[in-house]
CSV table of C-alpha atoms and ligand atoms in Angstrom, one decimal:
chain,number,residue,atom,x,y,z
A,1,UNK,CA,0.8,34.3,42.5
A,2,UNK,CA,-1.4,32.7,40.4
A,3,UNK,CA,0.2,31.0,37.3
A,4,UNK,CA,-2.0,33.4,34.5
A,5,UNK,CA,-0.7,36.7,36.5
A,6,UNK,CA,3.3,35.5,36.0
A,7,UNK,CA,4.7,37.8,32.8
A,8,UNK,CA,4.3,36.1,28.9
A,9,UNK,CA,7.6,34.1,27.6
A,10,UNK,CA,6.5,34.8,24.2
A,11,UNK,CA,9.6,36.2,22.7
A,12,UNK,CA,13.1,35.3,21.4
A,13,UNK,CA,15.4,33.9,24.0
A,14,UNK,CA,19.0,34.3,22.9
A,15,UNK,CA,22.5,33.4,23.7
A,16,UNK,CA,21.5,30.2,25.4
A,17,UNK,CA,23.9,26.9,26.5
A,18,UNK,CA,21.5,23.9,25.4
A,19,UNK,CA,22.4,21.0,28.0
A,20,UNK,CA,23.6,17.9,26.2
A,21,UNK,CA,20.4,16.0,25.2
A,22,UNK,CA,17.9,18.6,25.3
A,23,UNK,CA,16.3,18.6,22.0
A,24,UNK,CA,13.8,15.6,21.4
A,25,UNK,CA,15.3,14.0,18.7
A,26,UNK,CA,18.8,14.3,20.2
A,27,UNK,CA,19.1,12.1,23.2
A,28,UNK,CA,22.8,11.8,23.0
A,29,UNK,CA,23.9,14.9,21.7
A,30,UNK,CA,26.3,17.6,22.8
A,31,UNK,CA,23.9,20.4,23.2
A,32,UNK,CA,24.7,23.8,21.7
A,33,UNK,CA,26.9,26.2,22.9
A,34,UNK,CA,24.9,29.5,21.6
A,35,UNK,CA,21.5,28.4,20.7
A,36,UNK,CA,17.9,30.1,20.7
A,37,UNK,CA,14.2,29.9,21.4
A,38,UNK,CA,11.5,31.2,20.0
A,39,UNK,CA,8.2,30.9,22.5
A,40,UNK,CA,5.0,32.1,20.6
A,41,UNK,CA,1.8,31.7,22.1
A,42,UNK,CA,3.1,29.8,25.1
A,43,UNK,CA,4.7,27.0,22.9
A,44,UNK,CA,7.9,26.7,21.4
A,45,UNK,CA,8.1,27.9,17.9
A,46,UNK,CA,11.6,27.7,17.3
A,47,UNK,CA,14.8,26.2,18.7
A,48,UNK,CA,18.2,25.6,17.1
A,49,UNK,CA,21.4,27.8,16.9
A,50,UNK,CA,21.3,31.3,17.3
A,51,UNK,CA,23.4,32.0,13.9
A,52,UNK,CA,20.5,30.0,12.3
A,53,UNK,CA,17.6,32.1,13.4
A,54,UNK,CA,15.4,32.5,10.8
A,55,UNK,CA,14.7,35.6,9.6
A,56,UNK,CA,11.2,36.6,10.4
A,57,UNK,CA,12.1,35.8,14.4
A,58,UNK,CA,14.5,38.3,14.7
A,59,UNK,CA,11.9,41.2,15.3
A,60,UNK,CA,10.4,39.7,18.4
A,61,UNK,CA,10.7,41.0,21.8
A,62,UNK,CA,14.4,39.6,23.2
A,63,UNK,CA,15.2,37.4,26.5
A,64,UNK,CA,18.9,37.5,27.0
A,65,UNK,CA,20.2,34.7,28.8
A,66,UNK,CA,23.7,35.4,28.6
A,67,UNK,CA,25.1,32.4,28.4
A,68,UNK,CA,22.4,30.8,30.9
A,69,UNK,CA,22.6,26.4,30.8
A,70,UNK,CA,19.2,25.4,29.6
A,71,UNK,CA,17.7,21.9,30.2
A,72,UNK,CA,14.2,21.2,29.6
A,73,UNK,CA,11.5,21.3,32.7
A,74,UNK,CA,11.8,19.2,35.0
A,75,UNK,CA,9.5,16.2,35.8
A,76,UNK,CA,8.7,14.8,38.8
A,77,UNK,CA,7.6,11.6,38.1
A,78,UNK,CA,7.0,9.3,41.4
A,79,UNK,CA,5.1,11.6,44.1
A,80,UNK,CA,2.4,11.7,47.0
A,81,UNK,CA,2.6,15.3,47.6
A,82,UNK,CA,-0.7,15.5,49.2
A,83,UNK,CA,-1.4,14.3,52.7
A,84,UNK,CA,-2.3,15.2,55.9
A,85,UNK,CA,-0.1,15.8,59.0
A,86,UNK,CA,3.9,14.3,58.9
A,87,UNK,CA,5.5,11.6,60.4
A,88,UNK,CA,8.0,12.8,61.8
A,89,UNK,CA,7.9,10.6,65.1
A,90,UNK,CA,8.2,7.9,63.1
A,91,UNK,CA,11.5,9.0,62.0
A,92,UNK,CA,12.4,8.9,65.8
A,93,UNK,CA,11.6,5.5,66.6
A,94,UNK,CA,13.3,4.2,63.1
A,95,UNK,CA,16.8,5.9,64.6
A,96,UNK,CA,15.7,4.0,68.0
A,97,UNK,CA,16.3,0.7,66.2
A,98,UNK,CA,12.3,0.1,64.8
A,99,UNK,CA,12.0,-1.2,61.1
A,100,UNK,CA,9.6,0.4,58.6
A,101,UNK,CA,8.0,-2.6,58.3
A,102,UNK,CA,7.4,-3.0,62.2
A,103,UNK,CA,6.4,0.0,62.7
A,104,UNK,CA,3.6,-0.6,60.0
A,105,UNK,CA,2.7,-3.7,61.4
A,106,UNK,CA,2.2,-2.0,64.9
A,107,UNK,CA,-0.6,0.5,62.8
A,108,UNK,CA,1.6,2.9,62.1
A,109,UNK,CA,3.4,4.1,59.1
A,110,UNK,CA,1.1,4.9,55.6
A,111,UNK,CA,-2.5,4.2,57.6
A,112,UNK,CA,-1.5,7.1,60.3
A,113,UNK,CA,-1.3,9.5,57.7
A,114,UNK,CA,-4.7,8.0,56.1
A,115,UNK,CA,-6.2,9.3,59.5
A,116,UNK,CA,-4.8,12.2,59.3
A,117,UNK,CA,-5.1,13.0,55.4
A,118,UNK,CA,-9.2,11.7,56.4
A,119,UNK,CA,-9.5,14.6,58.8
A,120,UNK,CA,-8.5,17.1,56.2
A,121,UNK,CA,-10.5,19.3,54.4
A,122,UNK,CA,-10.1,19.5,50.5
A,123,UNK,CA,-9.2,23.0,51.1
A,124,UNK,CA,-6.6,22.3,54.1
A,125,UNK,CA,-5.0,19.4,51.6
A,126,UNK,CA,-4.8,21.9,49.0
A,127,UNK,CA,-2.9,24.6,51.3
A,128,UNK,CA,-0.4,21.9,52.5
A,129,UNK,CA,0.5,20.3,49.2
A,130,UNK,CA,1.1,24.4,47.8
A,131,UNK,CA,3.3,24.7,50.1
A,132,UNK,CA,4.9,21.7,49.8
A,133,UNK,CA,4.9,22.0,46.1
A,134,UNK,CA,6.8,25.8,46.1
A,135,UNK,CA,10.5,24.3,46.1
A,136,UNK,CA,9.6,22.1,43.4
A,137,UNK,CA,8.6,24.9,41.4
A,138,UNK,CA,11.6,26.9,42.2
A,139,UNK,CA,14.0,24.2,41.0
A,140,UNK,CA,12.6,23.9,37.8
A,141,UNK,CA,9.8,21.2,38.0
A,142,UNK,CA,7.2,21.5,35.1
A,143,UNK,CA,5.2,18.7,34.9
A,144,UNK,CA,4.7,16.2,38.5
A,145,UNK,CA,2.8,13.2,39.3
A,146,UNK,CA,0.3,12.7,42.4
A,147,UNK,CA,-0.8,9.9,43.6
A,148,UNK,CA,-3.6,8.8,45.6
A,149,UNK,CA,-3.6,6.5,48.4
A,150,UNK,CA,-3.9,8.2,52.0
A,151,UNK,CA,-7.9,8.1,51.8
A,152,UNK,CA,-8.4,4.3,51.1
A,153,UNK,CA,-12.3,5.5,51.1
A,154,UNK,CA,-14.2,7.1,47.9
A,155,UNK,CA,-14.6,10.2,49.3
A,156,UNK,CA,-11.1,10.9,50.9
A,157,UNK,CA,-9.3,9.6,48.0
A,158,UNK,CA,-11.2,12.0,45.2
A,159,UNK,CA,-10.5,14.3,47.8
A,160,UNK,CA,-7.1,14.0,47.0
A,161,UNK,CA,-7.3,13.3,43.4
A,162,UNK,CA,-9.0,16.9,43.1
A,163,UNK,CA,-6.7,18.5,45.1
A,164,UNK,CA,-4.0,17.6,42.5
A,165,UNK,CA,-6.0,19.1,39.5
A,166,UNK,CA,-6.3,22.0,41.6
A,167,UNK,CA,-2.3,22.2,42.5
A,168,UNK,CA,-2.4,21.8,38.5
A,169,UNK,CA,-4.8,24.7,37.7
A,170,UNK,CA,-3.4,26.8,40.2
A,171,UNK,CA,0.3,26.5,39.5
A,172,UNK,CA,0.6,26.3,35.8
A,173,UNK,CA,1.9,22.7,36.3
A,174,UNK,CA,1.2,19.3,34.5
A,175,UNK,CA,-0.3,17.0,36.7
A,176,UNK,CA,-0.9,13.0,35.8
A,177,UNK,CA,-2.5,11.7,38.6
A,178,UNK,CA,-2.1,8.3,39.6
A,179,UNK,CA,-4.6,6.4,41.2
A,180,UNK,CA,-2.9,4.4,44.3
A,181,UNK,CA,-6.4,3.1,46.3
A,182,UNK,CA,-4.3,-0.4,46.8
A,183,UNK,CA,-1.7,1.2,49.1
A,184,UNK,CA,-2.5,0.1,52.4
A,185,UNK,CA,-5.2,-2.0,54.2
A,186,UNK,CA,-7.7,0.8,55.7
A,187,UNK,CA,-8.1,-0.1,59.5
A,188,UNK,CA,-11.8,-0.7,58.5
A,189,UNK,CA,-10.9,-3.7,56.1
A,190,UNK,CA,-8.6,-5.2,58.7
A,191,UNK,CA,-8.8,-8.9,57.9
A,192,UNK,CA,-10.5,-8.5,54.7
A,193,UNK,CA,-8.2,-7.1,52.0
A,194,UNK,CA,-10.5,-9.4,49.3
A,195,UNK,CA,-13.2,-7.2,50.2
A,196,UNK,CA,-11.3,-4.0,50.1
A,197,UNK,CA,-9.7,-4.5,46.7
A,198,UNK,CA,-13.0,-5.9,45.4
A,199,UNK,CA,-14.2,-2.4,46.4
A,200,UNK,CA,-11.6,-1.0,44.8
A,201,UNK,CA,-11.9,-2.5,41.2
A,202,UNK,CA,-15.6,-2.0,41.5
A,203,UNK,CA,-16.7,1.1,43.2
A,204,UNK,CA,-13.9,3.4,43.6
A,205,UNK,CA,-11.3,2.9,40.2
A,206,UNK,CA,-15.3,3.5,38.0
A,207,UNK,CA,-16.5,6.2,40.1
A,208,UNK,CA,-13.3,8.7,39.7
A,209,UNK,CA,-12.2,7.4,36.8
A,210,UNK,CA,-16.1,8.7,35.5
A,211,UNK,CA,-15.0,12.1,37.0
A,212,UNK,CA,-12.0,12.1,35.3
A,213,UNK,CA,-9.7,12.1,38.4
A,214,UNK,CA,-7.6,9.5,37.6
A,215,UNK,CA,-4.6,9.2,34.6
A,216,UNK,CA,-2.9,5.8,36.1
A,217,UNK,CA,-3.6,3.4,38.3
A,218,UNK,CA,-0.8,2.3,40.4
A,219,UNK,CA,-0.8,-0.5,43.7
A,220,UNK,CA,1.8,-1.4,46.4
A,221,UNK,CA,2.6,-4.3,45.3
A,222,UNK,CA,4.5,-5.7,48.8
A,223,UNK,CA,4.2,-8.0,52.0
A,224,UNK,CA,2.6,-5.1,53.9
A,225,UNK,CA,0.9,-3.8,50.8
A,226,UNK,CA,-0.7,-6.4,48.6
A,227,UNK,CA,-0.4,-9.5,46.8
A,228,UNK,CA,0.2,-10.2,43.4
A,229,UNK,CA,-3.1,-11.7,42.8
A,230,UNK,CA,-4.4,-8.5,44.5
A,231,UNK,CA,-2.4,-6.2,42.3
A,232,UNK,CA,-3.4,-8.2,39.0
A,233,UNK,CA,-7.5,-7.5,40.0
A,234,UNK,CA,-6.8,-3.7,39.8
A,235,UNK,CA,-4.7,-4.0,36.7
A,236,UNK,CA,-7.6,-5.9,35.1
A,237,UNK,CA,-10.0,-2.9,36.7
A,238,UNK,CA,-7.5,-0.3,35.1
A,239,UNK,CA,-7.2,-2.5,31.5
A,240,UNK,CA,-11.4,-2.9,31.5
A,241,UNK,CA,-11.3,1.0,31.5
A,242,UNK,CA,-8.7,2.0,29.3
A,243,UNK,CA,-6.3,2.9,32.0
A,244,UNK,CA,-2.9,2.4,31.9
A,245,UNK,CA,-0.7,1.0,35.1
A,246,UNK,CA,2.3,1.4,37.0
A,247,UNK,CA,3.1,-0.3,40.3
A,248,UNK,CA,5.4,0.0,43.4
A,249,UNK,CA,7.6,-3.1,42.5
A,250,UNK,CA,10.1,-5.0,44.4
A,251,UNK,CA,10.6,-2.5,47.0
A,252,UNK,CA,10.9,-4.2,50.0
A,253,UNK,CA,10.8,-8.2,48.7
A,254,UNK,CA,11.3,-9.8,45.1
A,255,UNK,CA,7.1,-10.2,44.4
A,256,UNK,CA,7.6,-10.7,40.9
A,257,UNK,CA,5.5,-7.5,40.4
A,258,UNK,CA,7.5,-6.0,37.6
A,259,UNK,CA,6.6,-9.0,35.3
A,260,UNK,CA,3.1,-8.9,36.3
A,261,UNK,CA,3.3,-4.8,35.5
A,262,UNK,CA,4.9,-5.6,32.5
A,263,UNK,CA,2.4,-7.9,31.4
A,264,UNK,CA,-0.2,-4.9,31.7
A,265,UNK,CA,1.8,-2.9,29.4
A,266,UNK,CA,3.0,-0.6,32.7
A,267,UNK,CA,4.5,2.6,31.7
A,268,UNK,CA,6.7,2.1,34.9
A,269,UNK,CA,8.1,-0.2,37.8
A,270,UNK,CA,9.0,2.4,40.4
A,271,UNK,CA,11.5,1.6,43.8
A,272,UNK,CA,12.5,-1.9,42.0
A,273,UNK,CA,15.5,-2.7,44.6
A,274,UNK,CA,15.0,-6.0,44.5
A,275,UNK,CA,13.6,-6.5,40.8
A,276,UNK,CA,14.9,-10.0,39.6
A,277,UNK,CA,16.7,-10.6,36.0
A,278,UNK,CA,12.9,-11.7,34.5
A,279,UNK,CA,11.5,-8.7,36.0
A,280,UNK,CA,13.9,-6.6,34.1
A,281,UNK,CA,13.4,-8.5,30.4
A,282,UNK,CA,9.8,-8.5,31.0
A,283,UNK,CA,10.0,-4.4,31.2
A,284,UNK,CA,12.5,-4.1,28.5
A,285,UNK,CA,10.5,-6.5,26.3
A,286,UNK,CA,7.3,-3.5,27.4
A,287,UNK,CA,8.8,-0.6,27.2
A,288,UNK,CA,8.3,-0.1,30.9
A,289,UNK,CA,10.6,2.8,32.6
A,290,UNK,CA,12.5,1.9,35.9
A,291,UNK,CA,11.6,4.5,38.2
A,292,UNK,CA,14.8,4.8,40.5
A,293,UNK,CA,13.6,6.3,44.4
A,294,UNK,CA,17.0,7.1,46.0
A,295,UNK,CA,15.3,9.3,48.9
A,296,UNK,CA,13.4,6.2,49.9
A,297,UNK,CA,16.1,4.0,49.6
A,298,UNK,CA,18.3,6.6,51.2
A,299,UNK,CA,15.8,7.9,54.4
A,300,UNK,CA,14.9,3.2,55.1
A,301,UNK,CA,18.9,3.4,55.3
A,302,UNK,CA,18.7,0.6,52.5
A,303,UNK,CA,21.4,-1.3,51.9
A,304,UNK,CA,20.5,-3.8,48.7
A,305,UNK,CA,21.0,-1.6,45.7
A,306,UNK,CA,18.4,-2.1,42.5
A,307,UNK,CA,20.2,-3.3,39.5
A,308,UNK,CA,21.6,-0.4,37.9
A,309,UNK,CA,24.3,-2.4,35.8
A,310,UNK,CA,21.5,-5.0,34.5
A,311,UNK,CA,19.2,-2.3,33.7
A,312,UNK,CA,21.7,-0.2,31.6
A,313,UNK,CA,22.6,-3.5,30.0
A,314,UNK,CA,19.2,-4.3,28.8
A,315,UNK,CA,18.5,-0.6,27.6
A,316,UNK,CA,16.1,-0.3,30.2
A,317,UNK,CA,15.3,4.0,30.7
A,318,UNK,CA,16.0,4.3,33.6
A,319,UNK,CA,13.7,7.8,35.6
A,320,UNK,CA,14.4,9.3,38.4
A,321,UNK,CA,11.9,10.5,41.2
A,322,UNK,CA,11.5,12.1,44.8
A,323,UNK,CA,9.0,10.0,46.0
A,324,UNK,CA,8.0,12.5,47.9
A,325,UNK,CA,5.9,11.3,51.0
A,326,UNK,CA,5.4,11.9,54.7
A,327,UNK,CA,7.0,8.3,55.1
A,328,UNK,CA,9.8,7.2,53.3
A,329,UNK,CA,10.8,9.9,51.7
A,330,UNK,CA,10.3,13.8,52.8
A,331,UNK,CA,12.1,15.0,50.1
A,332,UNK,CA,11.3,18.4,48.1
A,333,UNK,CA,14.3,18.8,45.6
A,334,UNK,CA,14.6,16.9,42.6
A,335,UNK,CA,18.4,18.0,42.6
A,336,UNK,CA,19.1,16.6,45.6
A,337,UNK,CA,17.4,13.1,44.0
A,338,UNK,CA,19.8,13.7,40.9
A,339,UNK,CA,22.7,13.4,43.3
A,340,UNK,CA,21.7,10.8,45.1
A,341,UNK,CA,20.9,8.7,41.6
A,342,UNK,CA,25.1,9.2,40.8
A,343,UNK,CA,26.4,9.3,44.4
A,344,UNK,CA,24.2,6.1,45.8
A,345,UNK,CA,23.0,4.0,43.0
A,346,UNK,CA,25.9,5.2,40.6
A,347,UNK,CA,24.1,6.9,37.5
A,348,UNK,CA,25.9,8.8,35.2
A,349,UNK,CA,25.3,12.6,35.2
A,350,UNK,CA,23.4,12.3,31.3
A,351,UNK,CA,21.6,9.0,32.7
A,352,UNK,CA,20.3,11.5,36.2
A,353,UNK,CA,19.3,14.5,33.7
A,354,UNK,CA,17.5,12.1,31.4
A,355,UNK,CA,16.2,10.2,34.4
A,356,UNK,CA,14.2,13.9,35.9
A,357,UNK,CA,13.2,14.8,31.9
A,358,UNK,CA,13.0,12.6,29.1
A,359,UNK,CA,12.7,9.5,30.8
A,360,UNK,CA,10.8,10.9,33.7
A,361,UNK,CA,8.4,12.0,31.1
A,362,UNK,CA,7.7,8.3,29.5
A,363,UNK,CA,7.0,7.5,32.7
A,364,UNK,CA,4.4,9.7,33.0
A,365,UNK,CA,3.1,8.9,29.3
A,366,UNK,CA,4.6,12.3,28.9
A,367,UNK,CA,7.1,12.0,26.2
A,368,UNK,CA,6.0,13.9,23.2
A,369,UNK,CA,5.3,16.9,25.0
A,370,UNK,CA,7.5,17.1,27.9
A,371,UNK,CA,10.6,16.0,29.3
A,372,UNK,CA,12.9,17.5,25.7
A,373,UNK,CA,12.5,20.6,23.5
A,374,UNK,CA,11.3,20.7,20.3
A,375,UNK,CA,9.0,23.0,17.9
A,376,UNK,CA,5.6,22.2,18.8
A,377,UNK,CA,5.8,21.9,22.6
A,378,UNK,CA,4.6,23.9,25.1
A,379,UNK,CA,7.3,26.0,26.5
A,380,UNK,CA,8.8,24.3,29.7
A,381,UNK,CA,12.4,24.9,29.9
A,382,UNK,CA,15.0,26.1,32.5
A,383,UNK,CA,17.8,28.3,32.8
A,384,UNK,CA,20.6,27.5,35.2
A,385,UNK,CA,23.8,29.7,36.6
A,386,UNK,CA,26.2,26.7,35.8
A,387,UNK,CA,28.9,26.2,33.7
A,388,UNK,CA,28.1,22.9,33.2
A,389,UNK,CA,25.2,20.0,33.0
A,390,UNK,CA,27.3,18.0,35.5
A,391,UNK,CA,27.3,20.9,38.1
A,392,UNK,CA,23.4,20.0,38.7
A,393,UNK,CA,23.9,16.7,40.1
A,394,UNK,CA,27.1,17.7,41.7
A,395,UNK,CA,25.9,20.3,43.7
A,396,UNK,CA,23.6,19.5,46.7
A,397,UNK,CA,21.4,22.0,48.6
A,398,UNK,CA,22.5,24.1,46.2
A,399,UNK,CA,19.8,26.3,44.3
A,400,UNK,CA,21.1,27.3,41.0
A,401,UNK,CA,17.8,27.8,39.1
A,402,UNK,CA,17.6,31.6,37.5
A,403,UNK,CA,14.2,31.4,35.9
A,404,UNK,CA,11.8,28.5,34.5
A,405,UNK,CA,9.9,29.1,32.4
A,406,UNK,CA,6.3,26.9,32.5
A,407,UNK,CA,3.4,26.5,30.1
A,408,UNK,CA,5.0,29.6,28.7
A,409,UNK,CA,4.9,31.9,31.4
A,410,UNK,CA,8.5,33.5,33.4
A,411,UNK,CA,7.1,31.7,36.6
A,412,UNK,CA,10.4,31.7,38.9
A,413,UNK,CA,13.5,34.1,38.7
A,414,UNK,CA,14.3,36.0,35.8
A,415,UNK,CA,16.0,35.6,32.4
B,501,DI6,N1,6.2,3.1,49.0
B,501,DI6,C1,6.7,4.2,49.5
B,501,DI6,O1,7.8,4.5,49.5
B,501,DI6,C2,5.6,5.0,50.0
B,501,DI6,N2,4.5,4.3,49.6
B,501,DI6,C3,4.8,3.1,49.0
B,501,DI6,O2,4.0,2.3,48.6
B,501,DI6,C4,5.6,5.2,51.4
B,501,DI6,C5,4.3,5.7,51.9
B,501,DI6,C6,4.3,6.0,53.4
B,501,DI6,O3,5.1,5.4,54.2
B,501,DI6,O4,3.5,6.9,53.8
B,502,FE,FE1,5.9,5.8,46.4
């Protein structure tokens, strides 16, 4: 169904369980045991406890939750949900003993899926990614980003970059779209990755930035993806237009790519498994959210663990993302990443709610209209069948979602 046929939320929704740091202001609070909402217009006109409901609410049309857990939207802040074809071959010969690195070195891994995301029409892209895209939604995701980066050529990657304004149009769904032409080496450039990011920084980044494709520009900064001096040429490209950054950091290798992204003012480091004690000053000093990838880290069978304990230390916000991507990471449940964050990488269950909402949504350049609730926000909030916040990253493949509601509209379940 399309997102303007799902039923209004305007109303008063009563007898809600606010999760512990749901309101905006309120990071560290307790959350409210029998609080309401008032949605007018699609935005949120009124929250607070129910016994404190103003007067001239209490004639609206009524949502009972009955005691529902409510947590903001969710945010998915680290994908590339669209793409041709799968990979899951690749999976095979990873079991057999190959590395991801070798098997991108022997032309497979991202640049197979450039081929096939190449041979894709806009319209088969767009079909794929929905469906992809449907068990986001019905776990509570409100607001995702898209990246770029499996065309490598003007015209394949607006391709995708329109595709993901579609998904948002379609779907009722924020979209920031990320601009990720520095991913991989297309087969064409072989040899010549000077000439491909010079065609980057000059043709491609103006070109759908002018179309108003692109809200970030991000770059795999790696050994198989590209230098640091690479990376810094698109981040001047992206500074010269107003863009702000965010980079695939120390993934793989300690590049020094979170200072460099830091230096740009990134509004996240993402992956960061092997970020360095300067890389993490440099992004606390910038206000630069870690963006934690367990389902990478988890389907490379990683072993060397990114500094949770130094990053809690220095205050860094700390996100938490799928990653979702043919590749590394064929994930489609946010939960399940949640879990992963406590169970793999030891987050607490606040730091993995925090890390898919309020801190997912700085990541995003989100955070004064998504990620917490408050009056004045367009109404993206959840309601769960759990007793308790902690149940959501406890459970796995689990679905406890009853209803979201997004950009104001009952668009899963119901209350
Ligand atoms: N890091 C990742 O985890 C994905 N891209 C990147 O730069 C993997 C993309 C892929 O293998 O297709
Ligand atoms: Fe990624």
């Amino acid at each position: 169904m399309n997102h303007s046929q799902h039923p209004s939320a305007d109303g008063l929704w009563q007898h809600l369980r606010l999760a512990p740091g749901a309101l905006a202001g309120e990071a560290h609070s307790e959350g409210l045991a029998d609080a309401a909402i008032v949605v007018r217009q699609g935005q949120i006109a009124w929250i607070g406890a129910g016994a404190a409901l103003p007067a001239v609410y209490a004639g609206l049309p009524r949502f009972d939750a009955g005691g529902a857990l409510v947590t903001p939207g969710l945010v998915d802040c680290h994908t590339h949900l669209v793409y041709g074809g799968q990979r899951a071959n690749e999976f095979a010969l990873r079991l057999a003993g190959a590395s991801y690195e070798e098997i991108s070195r022997a032309g497979g891994g991202i640049v197979s899926t450039v081929r096939a995301t190449r041979e894709a029409s806009e319209d088969q892209l767009f079909e794929s990614a929905s469906a992809r895209l449907q068990p986001l939604l019905a776990e509570g995701v409100c607001a995702i980003e898209i990246k770029s980066g499996y065309g490598l050529a003007l015209e394949h990657e607006r391709k995708q970059l329109r595709v993901a304004r579609r998904l948002g149009q379609a779907h009722g769904l924020t979209v920031r779209t990320s601009f990720l032409g520095a991913h991989a080496l297309p087969p064409e450039y072989a040899g010549r990755s000077g000439d491909y990011i010079d065609l980057v920084c000059r043709d491609m980044l103006p070109a759908l930035a002018a179309e108003g494709l692109i809200d970030a520009v991000d770059v795999f900064c790696e050994r198989i993806g590209f230098s640091l001096a690479e990376t810094e040429q698109v981040f001047q490209a992206a500074q010269a237009l107003g863009l702000p950054v965010k980079l695939h950091a120390e993934q793989l290798s300690d590049m020094g790519g979170a200072a460099l992204a830091a230096r740009y003012g990134a509004l996240s480091c993402d992956h960061i498994e092997h970020l360095s004690a300067q890389g993490i000053a440099a992004m606390k000093q910038a206000g630069s959210v870690a963006v934690l990838l367990p389902g990478a880290y988890y389907a490379l069978r990683d072993t060397h663990l990114p500094p949770i304990e130094a990053l809690r230390e220095a205050g860094v916000p700390m996100a938490v993302a799928t990653d979702h991507n043919p590749g590394t990471s064929p994930c489609l449940s946010l939960l399940l990443m949640m879990n992963m964050a406590c169970t793999l990488f030891r987050l607490t269950v606040p730091e993995a709610l925090a890390g898919v909402t309020r801190h997912a949504a700085r990541a995003l350049g989100l955070q004064a209209t998504h990620g917490a609730l408050e009056a004045g926000r367009p109404a993206n909030f959840v309601l769960w069948d759990l007793k308790e916040a902690a149940e959501l990253a406890y459970w796995f493949g689990q679905r406890p979602m009853r209803c979201v509601v997004r950009q104001g509209r009952i668009a899963e379940g119901r209350p």
